[in-house]
mmCIF file of C-alpha atoms and ligand atoms in Angstrom:
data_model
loop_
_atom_site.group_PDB
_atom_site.id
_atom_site.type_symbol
_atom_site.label_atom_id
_atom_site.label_comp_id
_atom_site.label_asym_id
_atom_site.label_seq_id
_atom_site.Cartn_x
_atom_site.Cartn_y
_atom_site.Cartn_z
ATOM 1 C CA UNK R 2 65.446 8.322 241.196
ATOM 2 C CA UNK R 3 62.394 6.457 240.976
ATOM 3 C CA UNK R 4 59.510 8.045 239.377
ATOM 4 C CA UNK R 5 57.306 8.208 241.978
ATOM 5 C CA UNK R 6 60.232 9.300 244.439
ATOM 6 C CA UNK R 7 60.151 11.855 241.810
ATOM 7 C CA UNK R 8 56.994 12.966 241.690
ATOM 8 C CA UNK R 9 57.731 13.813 245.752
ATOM 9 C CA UNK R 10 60.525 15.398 244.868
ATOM 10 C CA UNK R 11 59.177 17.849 242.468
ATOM 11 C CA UNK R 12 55.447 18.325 245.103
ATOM 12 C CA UNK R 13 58.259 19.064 248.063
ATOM 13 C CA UNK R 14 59.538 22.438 245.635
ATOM 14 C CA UNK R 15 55.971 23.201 244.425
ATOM 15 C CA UNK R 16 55.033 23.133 247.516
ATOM 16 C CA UNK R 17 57.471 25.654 249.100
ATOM 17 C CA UNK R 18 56.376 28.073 246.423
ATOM 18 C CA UNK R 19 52.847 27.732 246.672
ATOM 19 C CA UNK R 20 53.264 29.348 249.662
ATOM 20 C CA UNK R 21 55.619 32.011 248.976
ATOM 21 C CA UNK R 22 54.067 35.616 249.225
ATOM 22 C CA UNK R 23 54.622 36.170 245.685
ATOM 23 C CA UNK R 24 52.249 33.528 245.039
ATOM 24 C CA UNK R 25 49.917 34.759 246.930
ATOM 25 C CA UNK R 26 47.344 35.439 243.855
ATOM 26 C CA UNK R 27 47.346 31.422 243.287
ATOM 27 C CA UNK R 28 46.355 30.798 246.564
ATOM 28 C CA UNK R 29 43.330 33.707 246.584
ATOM 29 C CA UNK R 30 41.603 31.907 243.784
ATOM 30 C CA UNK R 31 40.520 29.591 246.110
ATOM 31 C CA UNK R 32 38.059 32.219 246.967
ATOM 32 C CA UNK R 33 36.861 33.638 243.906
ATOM 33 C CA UNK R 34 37.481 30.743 241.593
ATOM 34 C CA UNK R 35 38.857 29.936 238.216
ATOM 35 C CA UNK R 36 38.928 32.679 234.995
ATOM 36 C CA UNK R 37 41.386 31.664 232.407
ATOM 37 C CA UNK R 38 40.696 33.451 229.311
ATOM 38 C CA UNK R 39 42.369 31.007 227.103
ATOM 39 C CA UNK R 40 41.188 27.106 226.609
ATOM 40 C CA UNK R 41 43.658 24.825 224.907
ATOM 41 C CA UNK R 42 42.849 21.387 223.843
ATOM 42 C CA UNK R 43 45.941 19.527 223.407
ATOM 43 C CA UNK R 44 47.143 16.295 223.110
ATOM 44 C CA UNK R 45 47.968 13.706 225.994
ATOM 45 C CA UNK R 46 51.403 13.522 224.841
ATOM 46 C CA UNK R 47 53.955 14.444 227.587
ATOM 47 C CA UNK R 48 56.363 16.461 225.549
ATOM 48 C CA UNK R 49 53.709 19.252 224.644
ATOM 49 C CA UNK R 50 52.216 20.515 227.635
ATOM 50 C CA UNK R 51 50.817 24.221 226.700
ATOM 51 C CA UNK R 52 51.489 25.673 230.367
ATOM 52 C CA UNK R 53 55.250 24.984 229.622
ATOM 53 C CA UNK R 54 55.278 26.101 226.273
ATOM 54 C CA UNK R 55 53.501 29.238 226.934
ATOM 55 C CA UNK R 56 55.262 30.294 230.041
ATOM 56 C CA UNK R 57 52.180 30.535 231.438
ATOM 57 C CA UNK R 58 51.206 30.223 235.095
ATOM 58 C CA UNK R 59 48.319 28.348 237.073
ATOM 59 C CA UNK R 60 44.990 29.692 236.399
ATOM 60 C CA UNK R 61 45.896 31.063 233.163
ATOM 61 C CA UNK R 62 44.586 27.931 230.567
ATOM 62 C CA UNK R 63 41.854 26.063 230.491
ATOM 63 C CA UNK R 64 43.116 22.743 229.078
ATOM 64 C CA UNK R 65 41.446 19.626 227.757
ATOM 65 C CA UNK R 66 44.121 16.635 227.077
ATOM 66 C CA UNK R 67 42.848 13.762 224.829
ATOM 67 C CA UNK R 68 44.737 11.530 222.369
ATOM 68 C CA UNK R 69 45.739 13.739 219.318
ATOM 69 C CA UNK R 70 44.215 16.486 220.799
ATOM 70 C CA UNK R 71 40.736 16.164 218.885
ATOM 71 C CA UNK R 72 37.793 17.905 218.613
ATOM 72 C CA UNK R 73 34.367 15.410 218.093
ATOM 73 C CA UNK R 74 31.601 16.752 216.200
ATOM 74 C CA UNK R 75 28.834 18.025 217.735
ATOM 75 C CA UNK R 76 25.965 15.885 218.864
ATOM 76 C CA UNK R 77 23.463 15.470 220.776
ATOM 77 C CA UNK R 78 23.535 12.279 222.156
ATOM 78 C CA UNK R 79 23.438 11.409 226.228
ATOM 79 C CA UNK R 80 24.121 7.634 225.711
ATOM 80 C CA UNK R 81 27.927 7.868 225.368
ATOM 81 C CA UNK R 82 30.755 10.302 227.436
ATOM 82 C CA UNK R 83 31.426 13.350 225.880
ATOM 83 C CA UNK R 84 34.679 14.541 228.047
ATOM 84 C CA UNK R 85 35.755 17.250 225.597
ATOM 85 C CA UNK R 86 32.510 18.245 224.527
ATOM 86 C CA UNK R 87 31.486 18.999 227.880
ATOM 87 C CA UNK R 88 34.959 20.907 228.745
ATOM 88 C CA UNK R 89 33.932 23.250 225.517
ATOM 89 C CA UNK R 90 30.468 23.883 226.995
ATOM 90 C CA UNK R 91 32.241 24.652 230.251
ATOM 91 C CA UNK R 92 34.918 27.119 228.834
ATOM 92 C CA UNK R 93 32.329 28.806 226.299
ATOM 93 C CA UNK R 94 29.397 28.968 228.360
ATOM 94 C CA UNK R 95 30.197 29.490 231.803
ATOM 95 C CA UNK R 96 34.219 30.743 231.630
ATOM 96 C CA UNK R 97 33.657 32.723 228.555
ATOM 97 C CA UNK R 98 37.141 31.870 227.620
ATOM 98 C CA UNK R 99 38.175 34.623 224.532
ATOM 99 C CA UNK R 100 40.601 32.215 223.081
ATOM 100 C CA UNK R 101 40.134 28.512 221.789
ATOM 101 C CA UNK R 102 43.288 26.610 220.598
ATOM 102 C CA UNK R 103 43.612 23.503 219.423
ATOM 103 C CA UNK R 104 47.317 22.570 219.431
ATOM 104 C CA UNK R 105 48.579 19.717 217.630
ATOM 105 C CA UNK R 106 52.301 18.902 217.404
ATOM 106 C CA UNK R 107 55.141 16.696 215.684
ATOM 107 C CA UNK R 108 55.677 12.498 216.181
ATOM 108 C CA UNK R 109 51.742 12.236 217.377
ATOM 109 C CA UNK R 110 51.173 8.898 217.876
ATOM 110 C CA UNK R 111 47.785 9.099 217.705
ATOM 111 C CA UNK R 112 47.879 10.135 214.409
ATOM 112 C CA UNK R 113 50.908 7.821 213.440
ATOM 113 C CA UNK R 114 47.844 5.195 214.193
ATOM 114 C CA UNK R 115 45.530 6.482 212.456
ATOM 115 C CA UNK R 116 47.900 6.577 209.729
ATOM 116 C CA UNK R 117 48.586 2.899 210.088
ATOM 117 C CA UNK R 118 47.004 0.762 207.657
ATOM 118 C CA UNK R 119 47.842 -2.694 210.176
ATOM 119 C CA UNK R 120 45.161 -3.804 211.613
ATOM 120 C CA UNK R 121 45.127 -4.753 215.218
ATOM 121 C CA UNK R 122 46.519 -7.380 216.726
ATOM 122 C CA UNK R 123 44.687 -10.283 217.059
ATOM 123 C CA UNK R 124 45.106 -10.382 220.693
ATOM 124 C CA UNK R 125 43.486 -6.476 221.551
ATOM 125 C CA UNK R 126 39.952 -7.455 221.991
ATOM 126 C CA UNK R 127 38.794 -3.807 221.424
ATOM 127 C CA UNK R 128 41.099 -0.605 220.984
ATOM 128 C CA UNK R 129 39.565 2.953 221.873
ATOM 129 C CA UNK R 130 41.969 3.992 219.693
ATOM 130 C CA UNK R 131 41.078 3.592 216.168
ATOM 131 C CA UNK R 132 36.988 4.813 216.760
ATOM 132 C CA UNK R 133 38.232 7.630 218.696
ATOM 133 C CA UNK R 134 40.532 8.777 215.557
ATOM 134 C CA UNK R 135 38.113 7.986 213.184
ATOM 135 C CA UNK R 136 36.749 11.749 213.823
ATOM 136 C CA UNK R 137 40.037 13.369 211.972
ATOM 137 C CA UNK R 138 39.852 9.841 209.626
ATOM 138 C CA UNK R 139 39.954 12.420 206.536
ATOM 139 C CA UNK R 140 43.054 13.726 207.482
ATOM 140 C CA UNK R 141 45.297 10.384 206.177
ATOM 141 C CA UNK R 142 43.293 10.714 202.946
ATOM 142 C CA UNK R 143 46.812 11.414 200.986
ATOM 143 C CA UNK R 144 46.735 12.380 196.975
ATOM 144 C CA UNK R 145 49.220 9.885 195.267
ATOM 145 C CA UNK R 146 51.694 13.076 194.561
ATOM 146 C CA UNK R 147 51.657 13.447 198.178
ATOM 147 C CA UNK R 148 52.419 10.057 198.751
ATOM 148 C CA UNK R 149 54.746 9.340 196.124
ATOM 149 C CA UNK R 150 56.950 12.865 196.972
ATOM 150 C CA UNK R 151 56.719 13.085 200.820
ATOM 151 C CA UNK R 152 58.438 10.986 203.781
ATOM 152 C CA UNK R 153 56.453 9.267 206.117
ATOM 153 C CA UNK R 154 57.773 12.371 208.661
ATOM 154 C CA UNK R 155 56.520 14.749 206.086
ATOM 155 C CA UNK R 156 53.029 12.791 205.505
ATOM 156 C CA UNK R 157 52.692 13.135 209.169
ATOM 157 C CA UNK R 158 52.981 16.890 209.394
ATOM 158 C CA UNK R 159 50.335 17.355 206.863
ATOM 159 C CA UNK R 160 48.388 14.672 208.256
ATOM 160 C CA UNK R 161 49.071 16.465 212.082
ATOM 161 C CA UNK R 162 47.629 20.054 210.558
ATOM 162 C CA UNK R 163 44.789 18.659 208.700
ATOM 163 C CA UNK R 164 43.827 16.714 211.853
ATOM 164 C CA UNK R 165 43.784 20.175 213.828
ATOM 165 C CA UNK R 166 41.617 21.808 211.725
ATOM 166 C CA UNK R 167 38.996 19.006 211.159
ATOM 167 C CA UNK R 168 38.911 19.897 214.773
ATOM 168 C CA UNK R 169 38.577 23.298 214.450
ATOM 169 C CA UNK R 170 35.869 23.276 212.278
ATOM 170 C CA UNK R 171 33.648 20.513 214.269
ATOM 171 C CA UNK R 172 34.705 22.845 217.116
ATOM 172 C CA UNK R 173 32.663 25.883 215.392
ATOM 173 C CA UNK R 174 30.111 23.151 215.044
ATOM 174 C CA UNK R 175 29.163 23.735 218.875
ATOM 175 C CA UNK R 176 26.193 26.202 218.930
ATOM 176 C CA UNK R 177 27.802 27.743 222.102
ATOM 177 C CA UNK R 178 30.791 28.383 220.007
ATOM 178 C CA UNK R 179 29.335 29.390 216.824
ATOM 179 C CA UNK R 180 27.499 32.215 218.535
ATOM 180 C CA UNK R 181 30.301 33.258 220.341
ATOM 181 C CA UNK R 182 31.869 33.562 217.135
ATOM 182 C CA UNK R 183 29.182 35.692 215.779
ATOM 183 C CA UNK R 184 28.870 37.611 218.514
ATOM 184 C CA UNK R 185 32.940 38.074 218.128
ATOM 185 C CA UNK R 186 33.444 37.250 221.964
ATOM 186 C CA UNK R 187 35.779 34.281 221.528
ATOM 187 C CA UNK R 188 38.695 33.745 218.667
ATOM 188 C CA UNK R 189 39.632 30.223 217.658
ATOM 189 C CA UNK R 190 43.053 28.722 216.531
ATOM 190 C CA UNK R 191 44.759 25.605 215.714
ATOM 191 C CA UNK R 192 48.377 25.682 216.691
ATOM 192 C CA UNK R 193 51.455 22.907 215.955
ATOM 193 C CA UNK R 194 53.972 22.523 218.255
ATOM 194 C CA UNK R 195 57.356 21.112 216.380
ATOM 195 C CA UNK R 196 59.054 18.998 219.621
ATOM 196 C CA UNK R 197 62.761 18.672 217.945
ATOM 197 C CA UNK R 198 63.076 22.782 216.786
ATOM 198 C CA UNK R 199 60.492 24.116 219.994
ATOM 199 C CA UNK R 200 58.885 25.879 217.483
ATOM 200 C CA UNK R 201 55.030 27.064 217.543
ATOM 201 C CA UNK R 202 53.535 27.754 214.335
ATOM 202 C CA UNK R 203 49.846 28.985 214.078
ATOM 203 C CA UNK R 204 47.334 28.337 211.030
ATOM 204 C CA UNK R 205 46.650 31.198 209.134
ATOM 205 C CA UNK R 206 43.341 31.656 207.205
ATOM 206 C CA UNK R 207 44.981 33.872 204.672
ATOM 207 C CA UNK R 208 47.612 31.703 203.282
ATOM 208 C CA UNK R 209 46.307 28.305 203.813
ATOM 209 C CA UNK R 210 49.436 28.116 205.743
ATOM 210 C CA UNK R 211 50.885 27.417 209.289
ATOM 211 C CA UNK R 212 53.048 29.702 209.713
ATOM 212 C CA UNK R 213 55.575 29.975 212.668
ATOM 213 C CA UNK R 214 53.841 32.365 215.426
ATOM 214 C CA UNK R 215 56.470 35.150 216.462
HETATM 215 ZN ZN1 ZN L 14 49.874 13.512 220.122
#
C-alpha cells in the first residue's frame, strides 16, 4: 500500500474509535482543554514514539520532538526560534506538568552525526544539523580508554546518555523549571529507550547509572 493510502487507512480506524462511547473522555476535552501531567521531549526518530512505548493514551503527554531529543540552554534571546524552549515554558508554566522526561534512545542519528568527525559535503550549503548538536557537543568528548576498549555501538550508548543529561541539566537551567524544582512541584528524568531489546532504562542519581526502569 502506498504510504499515503496508508495514512487513510489507519485515519478511517482512528476515526471509528474516536467516536466510540468509550472514548467519549477524548472527545470532552474539547471543552475543557488539555492537562497532561507528564511532558516528554523525545527525539524525531520514528521508532521511539513515547505514546507507544508508554501505553499511554491521547491527552496523557505533553511531547516535544526535535533531532536527538535535546534540551538548549537557557537564554534569553528573541532574535532566533526557540521551539523547545517555548514548549518547556508552556508545560511548566501554564500545564504545570509534574513530570519532565527527556528520552533518548539507541542508533540516534543525530548523535551518530555529531559523532562524525567528516565534514560536510561540499555540496550542503548549510546543515542545521551540526549547530543544532553542538548543544550536547561534550557528549562525543571520549577518554582514549573509552575509545580504544568500546565499539562504535558502545561509544554511541555512552555518547546517547551523556547527551540526555547535558539536556537535563540545561533543562534545570530554565528559571520556570528550577523553581518548580525547589518548590518540589515537578520531577525531572532522562530516559533511554533500547529499539532492538524494547527496553526503557531510567538514569539514576544514585549510581551514576541507567538502570532498566521496571
Ligand atoms: Zn534520535
Amino acid at each position: 500500500m502506498d504510504s499515503y493510502a496508508k495514512l487513510l487507512d489507519g485515519y478511517t480506524t482512528f476515526r471509528s474509535q474516536y467516536l466510540s462511547e468509550e472514548n467519549a473522555t477524548w472527545r470532552s476535552w474539547a471543552k475543557v482543554g488539555q492537562s497532561p501531567k507528564v511532558m516528554i521531549i523525545a527525539c524525531s526518530d520514528s521508532r521511539v514514539n513515547p505514546v507507544i512505548i508508554t501505553n499511554a493514551g491521547l491527552g496523557e503527554i505533553f511531547i516535544v520532538n526535535n533531532v536527538a531529543n535535546l534540551v538548549p540552554p537557557y537564554k534569553k534571546d528573541d532574535k532566533t526560534y526557540h521551539g523547545t524552549s517555548a514548549a518547556i515554558e508552556y508545560a511548566v508554566t501554564q500545564l504545570k506538568v509534574e513530570h519532565i522526561i527527556v528520552m533518548g534512545h539507541s542508533g540516534c542519528g543525530g548523535i551518530r552525526a555529531l559523532m562524525s568527525k567528516d565534514e560536510p559535503a561540499p555540496e550542503t550549503e548549510f546543515s542545521f544539523i551540526r549547530p543544532w548538536m553542538e548543544i550536547v557537543s561534550e557528549a562525543a568528548d571520549f577518554t582514549a580508554q573509552e575509545e580504544d576498549s568500546m565499539e562504535i555501538d558502545e561509544l554511541a550508548t555512552v555518547c546517547e546518555h551523556r547527551a540526555s543529561l547535558i539536556s537535563l541539566k540545561n533543562l534545570v537551567g530554565f528559571p520556570w523549571v528550577h523553581d518548580a524544582l525547589l518548590k518540589k512541584e515537578v520531577q525531572v528524568h532522562a530516559w533511554h529507550f533500547d529499539i532492538g531489546s524494547g527496553i526503557l532504562q531510567a538514569y539514576n542519581e544514585d549510581s551514576k547509572e541507567f538502570e532498566e526502569l521496571i
